[in-house]
Each structure stands twice: as C-alpha cells, then as structure tokens.
CSV table of C-alpha atoms in Angstrom, one decimal:
chain,number,residue,atom,x,y,z
A,1,MET,CA,60.6,46.0,81.4
A,2,ALA,CA,62.8,43.8,79.9
A,3,PRO,CA,61.5,39.8,80.4
A,4,GLU,CA,63.6,37.8,83.0
A,5,LYS,CA,65.3,34.7,82.7
A,6,LYS,CA,64.7,31.9,85.3
A,7,ASP,CA,68.1,32.5,87.1
A,8,GLY,CA,66.7,36.3,88.0
A,9,SER,CA,69.0,37.7,85.4
A,10,GLY,CA,67.6,40.6,83.3
A,11,HIS,CA,68.9,39.3,80.0
A,12,LEU,CA,67.0,37.8,77.1
A,13,GLY,CA,67.5,34.1,77.1
A,14,PRO,CA,68.1,32.1,73.7
A,15,GLU,CA,64.5,31.2,73.3
A,16,SER,CA,63.4,34.7,73.3
A,17,THR,CA,62.9,36.0,69.5
A,18,MET,CA,62.4,39.4,68.2
A,19,PRO,CA,58.9,39.7,66.1
A,20,ASP,CA,59.8,39.7,62.3
A,21,PRO,CA,59.5,42.9,61.0
A,22,PRO,CA,56.7,43.7,58.5
A,23,SER,CA,57.3,42.7,54.9
A,24,ILE,CA,58.3,45.5,52.9
A,25,HIS,CA,56.2,46.7,49.5
A,26,PRO,CA,57.8,47.8,46.4
A,27,SER,CA,55.1,50.0,45.9
A,28,PHE,CA,53.1,50.2,42.8
A,29,ILE,CA,54.3,52.3,39.5
A,30,GLN,CA,51.8,53.8,37.2
A,31,VAL,CA,53.7,55.2,34.1
A,32,ALA,CA,51.6,57.9,32.1
A,33,LYS,CA,50.3,56.3,28.4
A,34,PRO,CA,50.4,59.3,25.9
A,35,TYR,CA,48.5,56.9,23.7
A,36,ILE,CA,46.4,54.0,24.4
A,37,PHE,CA,45.9,51.7,21.5
A,38,GLU,CA,42.4,49.8,20.6
A,39,GLN,CA,43.3,46.4,21.9
A,40,THR,CA,44.2,48.0,25.5
A,41,ILE,CA,41.1,50.0,25.1
A,42,GLN,CA,38.6,46.9,24.4
A,43,ASN,CA,40.5,45.0,27.1
A,44,CYS,CA,39.7,48.0,29.7
A,45,ILE,CA,36.2,47.7,28.7
A,46,ALA,CA,35.9,43.9,29.1
A,47,ALA,CA,38.0,43.8,32.4
A,48,MET,CA,35.5,46.4,33.6
A,49,GLY,CA,32.6,44.6,32.3
A,50,VAL,CA,31.0,47.4,30.9
A,51,ASN,CA,28.4,46.8,27.8
A,52,PRO,CA,29.9,47.9,24.6
A,53,LEU,CA,26.6,49.6,23.6
A,54,ARG,CA,26.0,51.5,26.7
A,55,GLU,CA,29.6,52.5,26.5
A,56,GLU,CA,29.5,54.1,23.4
A,57,ALA,CA,26.0,55.6,24.3
A,58,LEU,CA,27.6,57.3,27.1
A,59,ARG,CA,30.8,58.2,25.2
A,60,LEU,CA,28.6,60.3,23.0
A,61,GLN,CA,26.4,61.6,25.5
A,62,GLY,CA,29.5,63.0,27.5
A,63,VAL,CA,31.5,64.5,24.8
A,64,THR,CA,28.1,66.3,23.7
A,65,TRP,CA,28.0,67.3,27.1
A,66,ILE,CA,31.3,69.0,27.3
A,67,ASP,CA,30.9,70.6,23.8
A,68,ASN,CA,27.7,72.4,24.4
A,69,VAL,CA,28.9,73.8,27.8
A,70,ARG,CA,32.3,74.9,26.3
A,71,LYS,CA,30.2,76.8,23.9
A,72,ALA,CA,28.2,78.2,26.5
A,73,LEU,CA,31.3,79.5,28.3
A,74,HIS,CA,33.1,80.4,25.3
A,75,LEU,CA,36.3,78.1,25.8
A,76,PRO,CA,38.7,77.6,23.1
A,77,ILE,CA,38.8,74.2,21.1
A,78,ARG,CA,41.9,73.3,23.1
A,79,THR,CA,40.1,73.0,26.0
A,80,PHE,CA,37.5,71.0,24.4
A,81,ASN,CA,40.4,68.6,23.1
A,82,THR,CA,41.9,68.4,26.3
A,83,ALA,CA,38.5,67.8,28.3
A,84,VAL,CA,37.4,65.0,26.1
A,85,VAL,CA,40.9,63.1,26.3
A,86,TYR,CA,40.5,63.3,30.2
A,87,TYR,CA,37.1,61.9,29.8
A,88,HIS,CA,38.0,58.6,27.6
A,89,LYS,CA,41.0,57.8,29.6
A,90,PHE,CA,38.9,58.4,33.2
A,91,ARG,CA,36.1,56.1,31.7
A,92,LEU,CA,38.7,53.8,30.9
A,93,VAL,CA,39.5,52.9,34.3
A,94,HIS,CA,36.4,53.7,36.3
A,95,PRO,CA,33.1,51.5,35.2
A,96,ASP,CA,30.3,53.3,34.6
A,97,ASN,CA,28.5,52.4,37.4
A,98,GLU,CA,30.7,54.4,39.8
A,99,TYR,CA,29.9,57.6,38.4
A,100,ASN,CA,27.0,59.7,36.6
A,101,TYR,CA,28.6,60.7,33.1
A,102,MET,CA,27.8,64.4,33.7
A,103,ASP,CA,29.8,64.6,36.6
A,104,ALA,CA,32.7,63.1,34.9
A,105,ALA,CA,32.2,65.2,31.7
A,106,ALA,CA,32.2,68.3,34.3
A,107,ALA,CA,35.1,67.0,36.1
A,108,ALA,CA,36.9,66.6,33.1
A,109,LEU,CA,36.3,70.1,31.6
A,110,PHE,CA,37.2,71.9,35.0
A,111,THR,CA,40.6,69.7,34.7
A,112,ALA,CA,41.2,71.0,31.1
A,113,CYS,CA,40.5,74.4,32.2
A,114,LYS,CA,43.3,74.4,34.6
A,115,ILE,CA,45.7,72.8,32.3
A,116,GLU,CA,44.7,75.0,29.2
A,117,ASP,CA,45.1,78.0,31.2
A,118,THR,CA,41.4,79.1,30.7
A,119,LEU,CA,40.3,79.0,34.3
A,120,LYS,CA,36.6,78.4,35.4
A,121,LYS,CA,35.5,77.8,38.7
A,122,SER,CA,33.3,74.5,39.1
A,123,ARG,CA,30.4,76.7,39.7
A,124,GLU,CA,30.6,78.5,36.7
A,125,ILE,CA,30.8,74.7,34.7
A,126,VAL,CA,27.5,73.6,36.9
A,127,CYS,CA,25.6,76.6,36.4
A,128,ALA,CA,26.2,77.0,32.7
A,129,ALA,CA,25.0,73.4,31.9
A,130,TYR,CA,22.1,74.1,34.4
A,131,ASN,CA,21.3,77.5,32.3
A,132,LEU,CA,21.4,75.3,28.8
A,133,LYS,CA,18.1,73.9,30.0
A,134,LEU,CA,16.6,77.2,30.5
A,135,SER,CA,15.3,80.4,28.7
A,136,PRO,CA,17.8,83.4,29.0
A,137,SER,CA,15.0,85.0,31.3
A,138,GLU,CA,15.3,82.3,33.8
A,139,HIS,CA,19.2,81.9,33.9
A,140,MET,CA,20.7,81.3,37.5
A,141,ALA,CA,23.8,83.1,38.6
A,142,PRO,CA,26.9,80.6,39.6
A,143,ASP,CA,26.9,81.9,43.4
A,144,ASP,CA,23.5,80.2,43.8
A,145,PRO,CA,23.6,78.0,46.7
A,146,VAL,CA,21.8,75.4,44.9
A,147,PHE,CA,24.8,74.6,42.9
A,148,GLU,CA,27.3,74.3,46.2
A,149,VAL,CA,26.9,70.4,46.6
A,150,HIS,CA,27.6,69.5,42.6
A,151,ALA,CA,30.2,71.8,42.7
A,152,ARG,CA,32.0,70.3,45.6
A,153,GLY,CA,31.5,67.1,43.8
A,154,ILE,CA,33.2,68.1,40.6
A,155,ILE,CA,36.2,69.0,42.8
A,156,GLY,CA,36.5,65.5,44.5
A,157,LEU,CA,36.4,64.2,40.9
A,158,GLU,CA,39.4,66.2,39.6
A,159,ARG,CA,42.0,63.8,41.7
A,160,LEU,CA,40.1,60.6,39.9
A,161,MET,CA,40.9,62.5,36.7
A,162,LEU,CA,44.6,63.1,37.1
A,163,GLU,CA,45.2,59.7,38.4
A,164,ALA,CA,43.5,58.2,35.6
A,165,SER,CA,45.7,60.2,33.2
A,166,GLY,CA,48.8,59.3,35.2
A,167,PHE,CA,49.2,63.0,35.6
A,168,ASP,CA,50.1,63.2,32.4
A,169,PHE,CA,49.6,67.2,31.2
A,170,ARG,CA,51.0,66.5,28.0
A,171,THR,CA,48.2,67.7,25.1
A,172,ARG,CA,47.7,67.4,21.5
A,173,HIS,CA,45.7,69.7,19.2
A,174,PRO,CA,45.3,68.3,15.5
A,175,GLN,CA,43.8,71.6,14.6
A,176,LYS,CA,47.2,73.2,14.6
A,177,VAL,CA,48.6,70.7,12.3
A,178,LEU,CA,45.2,70.5,10.0
A,179,VAL,CA,45.7,74.3,9.5
A,180,LYS,CA,49.5,73.9,8.3
A,181,LEU,CA,48.4,70.9,6.0
A,182,ALA,CA,45.5,72.7,4.6
A,183,ARG,CA,47.9,75.7,3.5
A,184,ASN,CA,50.7,73.6,2.3
A,185,TYR,CA,48.1,71.9,0.1
A,186,GLY,CA,47.3,75.1,-1.4
A,187,LEU,CA,44.0,75.4,0.6
A,188,THR,CA,42.6,78.9,1.8
A,189,LEU,CA,41.5,78.7,5.5
A,190,LYS,CA,37.9,79.8,3.7
A,191,SER,CA,37.7,77.0,1.6
A,192,GLU,CA,34.5,74.5,1.8
A,193,VAL,CA,37.4,71.1,2.5
A,194,SER,CA,39.1,73.3,4.8
A,195,ASN,CA,35.5,73.9,6.9
A,196,VAL,CA,34.5,70.3,6.5
A,197,SER,CA,38.0,69.2,7.8
A,198,TYR,CA,38.1,71.2,10.8
A,199,ARG,CA,34.6,70.2,11.9
A,200,ILE,CA,35.6,66.6,11.2
A,201,SER,CA,38.3,67.2,13.7
A,202,LEU,CA,35.7,68.1,16.4
A,203,ASP,CA,34.0,65.0,15.5
A,204,LEU,CA,37.0,63.1,15.8
A,205,TYR,CA,37.0,63.6,19.7
A,206,ARG,CA,33.8,61.4,19.7
A,207,THR,CA,35.8,58.2,19.0
A,208,PHE,CA,39.1,57.1,21.0
A,209,ALA,CA,41.0,58.4,18.1
A,210,PRO,CA,42.6,60.9,19.8
A,211,ILE,CA,44.0,58.8,22.6
A,212,LYS,CA,45.5,56.7,19.8
A,213,GLN,CA,46.8,58.7,17.1
A,214,THR,CA,49.1,61.3,17.1
A,215,THR,CA,48.1,64.9,15.5
A,216,SER,CA,49.3,64.5,12.2
A,217,THR,CA,47.8,61.3,11.7
A,218,MET,CA,44.4,62.9,12.7
A,219,ALA,CA,44.9,65.9,10.7
A,220,PHE,CA,45.7,63.9,7.4
A,221,SER,CA,42.9,61.8,8.0
A,222,CYS,CA,40.1,64.6,8.4
A,223,LEU,CA,41.8,66.5,5.6
A,224,GLU,CA,41.5,63.5,3.1
A,225,LEU,CA,37.5,62.5,4.6
A,226,ALA,CA,36.6,65.9,4.1
A,227,GLY,CA,37.9,65.8,0.1
A,228,ARG,CA,36.1,62.7,-0.3
A,229,LEU,CA,33.0,63.6,1.2
A,230,LEU,CA,32.8,66.7,-1.0
A,231,ASP,CA,34.0,65.1,-4.0
A,232,GLN,CA,37.3,67.2,-4.2
A,233,ARG,CA,39.6,64.7,-3.6
A,234,LEU,CA,43.2,65.8,-2.6
A,235,GLU,CA,45.6,63.5,-4.7
A,236,ALA,CA,49.0,64.9,-2.8
A,237,VAL,CA,47.3,64.1,0.3
A,238,GLU,CA,46.0,60.5,-0.5
A,239,SER,CA,49.3,59.8,-2.2
A,240,GLY,CA,51.1,59.5,1.2
A,241,VAL,CA,54.3,61.0,-0.2
A,242,ASP,CA,54.6,63.5,2.8
A,243,TYR,CA,53.5,60.5,5.4
A,244,GLY,CA,57.2,60.3,6.4
A,245,GLN,CA,57.9,64.0,7.1
A,246,TRP,CA,54.9,63.9,9.5
A,247,LYS,CA,56.0,60.6,11.0
A,248,THR,CA,52.4,58.7,10.1
A,249,SER,CA,51.7,56.0,8.1
A,250,ARG,CA,49.0,54.9,5.7
A,251,GLU,CA,48.1,52.3,7.9
A,252,GLU,CA,47.2,54.7,11.0
A,253,ILE,CA,45.2,57.1,8.8
A,254,MET,CA,43.2,54.1,7.7
A,255,GLU,CA,42.3,53.0,10.7
A,256,THR,CA,41.4,56.5,11.5
A,257,LEU,CA,39.2,57.0,8.6
A,258,PHE,CA,37.2,53.8,9.5
A,259,ASP,CA,37.0,55.1,13.0
A,260,LEU,CA,35.2,58.3,11.4
A,261,LEU,CA,33.0,56.4,8.8
A,262,GLU,CA,31.7,54.1,11.7
A,263,LEU,CA,30.8,57.1,13.5
A,264,TYR,CA,28.8,58.7,10.8
A,265,THR,CA,27.4,55.5,9.8
A,266,HIS,CA,26.1,54.5,13.2
A,267,GLN,CA,25.4,57.7,15.3
A,268,ARG,CA,25.2,60.3,12.0
A,269,GLY,CA,22.8,62.4,13.9
A,270,ALA,CA,25.2,62.7,17.0
A,271,THR,CA,27.7,64.7,15.2
A,272,SER,CA,28.3,68.0,13.7
A,273,VAL,CA,29.2,66.9,10.2
A,274,GLY,CA,26.9,64.0,9.8
A,275,PRO,CA,23.6,65.7,9.2
A,276,HIS,CA,24.7,67.6,6.5
A,277,PHE,CA,25.5,64.7,4.2
A,278,PRO,CA,22.9,61.8,3.2
A,279,ALA,CA,23.5,58.4,5.0
A,280,ASP,CA,24.4,56.8,1.8
A,281,ARG,CA,27.3,59.1,1.2
A,282,PHE,CA,29.5,58.0,4.0
A,283,LEU,CA,28.7,54.2,2.2
A,284,THR,CA,29.9,55.5,-0.7
A,285,VAL,CA,32.8,57.0,0.5
A,286,ARG,CA,34.0,53.5,2.2
A,287,ILE,CA,33.6,51.5,-0.7
A,288,PRO,CA,37.1,52.2,-2.0
A,289,LEU,CA,39.0,52.5,1.3
A,290,ASN,CA,37.4,49.0,2.0
A,291,GLN,CA,39.0,47.8,-1.4
A,292,GLU,CA,42.4,49.6,-0.8
A,293,ALA,CA,42.6,48.1,2.7
A,294,GLU,CA,42.0,44.4,1.2
A,295,ALA,CA,44.4,45.0,-1.8
A,296,GLN,CA,47.2,46.3,0.9
A,297,ARG,CA,46.5,44.1,3.2
A,298,TYR,CA,45.9,46.6,5.9
A,299,PRO,CA,44.8,45.8,9.6
A,300,ARG,CA,41.5,47.2,10.9
A,301,HIS,CA,43.9,48.3,14.0
A,302,THR,CA,47.4,49.0,13.3
A,303,GLN,CA,48.8,48.5,16.8
A,304,TRP,CA,47.5,44.8,17.5
A,305,THR,CA,49.5,42.2,18.8
A,306,ASP,CA,49.0,38.3,19.7
A,307,GLN,CA,47.7,37.8,23.1
A,308,ASN,CA,49.5,34.9,23.8
A,309,LYS,CA,52.3,36.7,23.5
A,310,ASP,CA,54.4,39.3,25.4
A,311,GLU,CA,52.6,42.6,25.3
A,312,ARG,CA,53.7,45.9,25.0
A,313,ALA,CA,52.3,48.7,26.8
A,314,SER,CA,51.0,51.7,24.8
A,315,ASN,CA,53.8,54.2,25.9
A,316,GLY,CA,56.6,51.5,24.5
A,317,SER,CA,57.5,49.9,27.7
A,318,ARG,CA,57.4,46.3,28.2
A,319,GLY,CA,53.8,44.9,29.5
A,320,ILE,CA,53.2,42.1,32.4
A,321,LYS,CA,52.9,38.4,31.6
A,322,ASP,CA,49.2,38.7,33.4
A,323,PHE,CA,48.0,41.2,30.9
A,324,GLY,CA,44.3,40.1,30.1
A,325,MET,CA,44.5,37.0,31.7
A,326,PRO,CA,41.9,35.7,34.2
A,327,ASP,CA,42.4,36.8,37.8
A,328,LYS,CA,40.0,35.8,40.4
A,329,GLY,CA,37.5,35.3,38.3
A,330,GLY,CA,38.1,38.2,36.2
A,331,LEU,CA,40.2,40.0,33.8
A,332,VAL,CA,43.2,42.1,35.0
A,333,HIS,CA,42.7,45.5,33.9
A,334,PRO,CA,45.6,46.9,31.8
A,335,LEU,CA,45.8,50.0,33.0
A,336,THR,CA,46.3,49.3,36.8
A,337,PRO,CA,49.8,50.1,38.2
A,338,VAL,CA,52.2,47.4,38.7
A,339,SER,CA,54.5,46.7,41.4
A,340,ALA,CA,58.5,45.5,40.8
A,341,ASN,CA,57.3,41.9,41.8
A,342,GLY,CA,54.5,41.9,38.9
A,343,GLU,CA,51.9,42.4,41.9
A,344,ARG,CA,48.7,44.6,41.0
A,345,PRO,CA,46.5,46.0,43.7
A,346,ARG,CA,43.3,44.2,44.4
A,347,VAL,CA,39.9,45.6,43.1
A,348,GLY,CA,38.6,48.3,45.4
A,349,GLU,CA,42.1,48.4,47.5
A,350,ARG,CA,44.3,50.7,45.3
A,351,GLY,CA,46.4,52.3,47.6
A,352,ARG,CA,45.6,50.2,50.7
A,353,ASP,CA,48.6,47.7,50.2
A,354,GLY,CA,51.2,49.9,49.1
A,355,ALA,CA,51.7,53.6,47.8
A,356,VAL,CA,50.9,54.3,44.2
A,357,ARG,CA,53.4,56.4,42.2
A,358,PHE,CA,53.1,58.1,39.0
A,359,MET,CA,56.1,58.2,36.5
A,360,LEU,CA,56.2,60.3,32.9
A,361,ASP,CA,59.5,58.4,31.7
A,362,PRO,CA,59.0,54.4,30.9
A,363,GLU,CA,62.7,53.5,30.7
A,364,CYS,CA,63.0,55.6,34.6
A,365,ALA,CA,60.3,53.0,35.7
A,366,ASP,CA,61.7,50.0,33.9
A,367,SER,CA,65.0,50.4,35.6
A,368,GLU,CA,63.8,51.2,38.8
A,369,LYS,CA,61.3,47.8,38.7
A,370,SER,CA,64.7,45.7,37.7
A,371,ARG,CA,66.9,47.1,40.6
A,372,VAL,CA,63.8,46.6,43.1
A,373,ALA,CA,62.9,43.0,41.5
A,374,GLU,CA,66.5,42.0,42.8
A,375,TYR,CA,65.3,42.2,46.5
A,376,PHE,CA,62.1,40.7,46.1
A,377,LYS,CA,63.6,38.0,43.9
A,378,VAL,CA,66.0,36.5,47.1
A,379,GLU,CA,63.0,37.2,49.3
A,380,MET,CA,60.7,34.7,47.0
A,381,GLU,CA,63.6,32.1,46.4
A,382,GLU,CA,63.9,32.1,50.5
A,383,TYR,CA,60.0,31.5,50.8
A,384,GLU,CA,59.9,28.5,48.2
A,385,VAL,CA,63.1,26.9,50.1
A,386,GLU,CA,61.3,27.2,53.3
A,387,GLU,CA,58.2,25.7,51.8
C-alpha cells in the first residue's frame, strides 16, 4: 500500500524519497594474451608470493608428467605443446598452494586433447598416469571405480584452465616451422642436427619460451643450438639473413638460446637432450654467445620496460597504471581482469563484484573501456564534488 500523508491523501509527500538504485558495475574484461613476456611472468610469480625455486621444480615435474602420460596414450606432439602452454598459463594465475601439480597437469592435458581434436576421457588420462607406476601385468582399466573421484576433479579444473588462458584457442607448434627451416638449409630429416634440434624443441617447453616467443624464433633457436652442440654450425642460420622473412630478430633468438642453456646447465638430467652431452659442453657453447650479446649489447630479455613508465600488455594493448604497484600490502597481479574504471577484483572474490568477460581483440576491449569510462568519469566527478 502507498504511504499516506497526514491529511489522509494517498499521494507521496515531498519528504518521501525513492531509494537510490544499486550502482552499476562496468564488469571486468580479460583480454586473451597470446604472448606473455618475461617481465610479466616474474611479476605474476612475485604477486602470488611463490618461491622461484619451488616454481621451477613444479614446472619441470608437471611438464615431465604431461610428456610421460602423452607417450603412454600415444598422443601427438601438438597435444603436448598445447597442454604445456595451458599448464604454464594456469600456474601464472593460481599459486601452487591452491592445487596439486599433477592435477593441474592432467587438466591441461585433458583440455589440450579437446582443442587438438585428440579426444581422451579424463578417466583414460588418470588411468594412464596410474599405470605408469605399475608393471604391465598389474595395469588397471579406465572404467575402474577407483578413478571416479580424481577424474571428476580434472573436469572441474578444466574451467579454470580455460579462464587462465582467456579462452584463447590459438595454438603454436614450432616443430612444423623447424622442419621447413631444416629443409630450407639443406638438412635432411634424418640428419643428426635435425634429430637433436627436434628434441631440443621438446625441451624448450620446459621453459617459459613457448608463451614468450613466436614459432619461427623457437625454430631458429633450436636449429642453431643443435648445430653448436654438435659442432656442425650452420652459418646461414646464425648470420640472420632470413630473420626478416620469418618476422624474428637476433635479440629474441638470443633470449631463447639463453633460456635453453640455463635449462641444460641447471636441470640437465630433467631434459631429453641434456644427458647426451657433458655438462661442460653447454658452458663451452655459451661463452661465444655471451661475448656476442655483450658486444652487440643485446638485453637478456627482449621485451623489458621500465616499471615507472606506462607498461604495455603482452598482447600490444596499453597496460593499467597500477601494474605491479603495491595494493593493500601486496602486488597487483598483472594478468587479473580490469574494469573500464581501472578496478580489479579483490583476491579470492573474482566474479563476486562483477562479471568477467573474455575478449580476443585488444582494440575492441580498449574501445569499449573508453566508452564505458565516460559514464564512470561523470559519476566520480559528482562523488568528488559531494565530498
């Protein structure tokens, strides 16, 4: 019933006011990032408070788990590539105390099987991993009830895998470009350099290079490193005369080479190529590369900017002013979604204050943010006047 005035009429008085409508949230926008540079990776690790040594150990263990299960299920290399990329991106968003690395690796492989059209049920992945610890006579079947709970957990992690990647289903496979380059420089697929470079391309996924570099950069790096390790150097590859044609640069290739050499120097036993060469061989290969980098003044990481200036996101769009700056006692995670008014979701409350929308086109996201920001700009000005 409508409130009555003192005179008994049923009309609202001048003192009666309608309640203010709830504030409109612009929603958070997360743009898919096909490339995530080293600076962003380090900021993600720092923001989550993850120990770098523990991060490296879990990264290598997870990739090894994916590789072993992939071989047991006879999955192609492209599924391995995609699974490891999803594993890396997931770990840059979720700290290691929120999940078991084997569960994350299984969910990444399960997601990759769908993307690469090499479908495997979650039960089959869990069963294959379990059977790796048993003798062939003790192998269990995927439909065994013991795998039910674990298989459901992997399906639940699949959504987090997709969110961490920004629902970006674009994949890159350097092995295809590597085969083209080997043929282009007169190498047969059965040659020793081709064989070693192919195995190096698999070891490369134990580093963060696959989410930082293009396929051509990775292929050139693997081919050059294989020639240097075998003392069969390819001058045409090292000279860089074809870098422009493949849209790469010497700086990016040097960064990838150093990533590989650090992997082989510190984690030689956890790689495919490392045990086949003595430890001092990798140091011998690195010396002339260090001299070249020093002489040409190549930076250790190509895409690295001053934190005090406006950052640029890894997909080419403008960053946010509070990127990497302190926020309530911690660091702002650079991969969290951002609203049109620059707001970020609070830790542990993602999706509670506003919806998170995923977009592939950074220009479209920037255009929408600028239009929506005009509304909130007026609202903020009114708020400041009232204060």
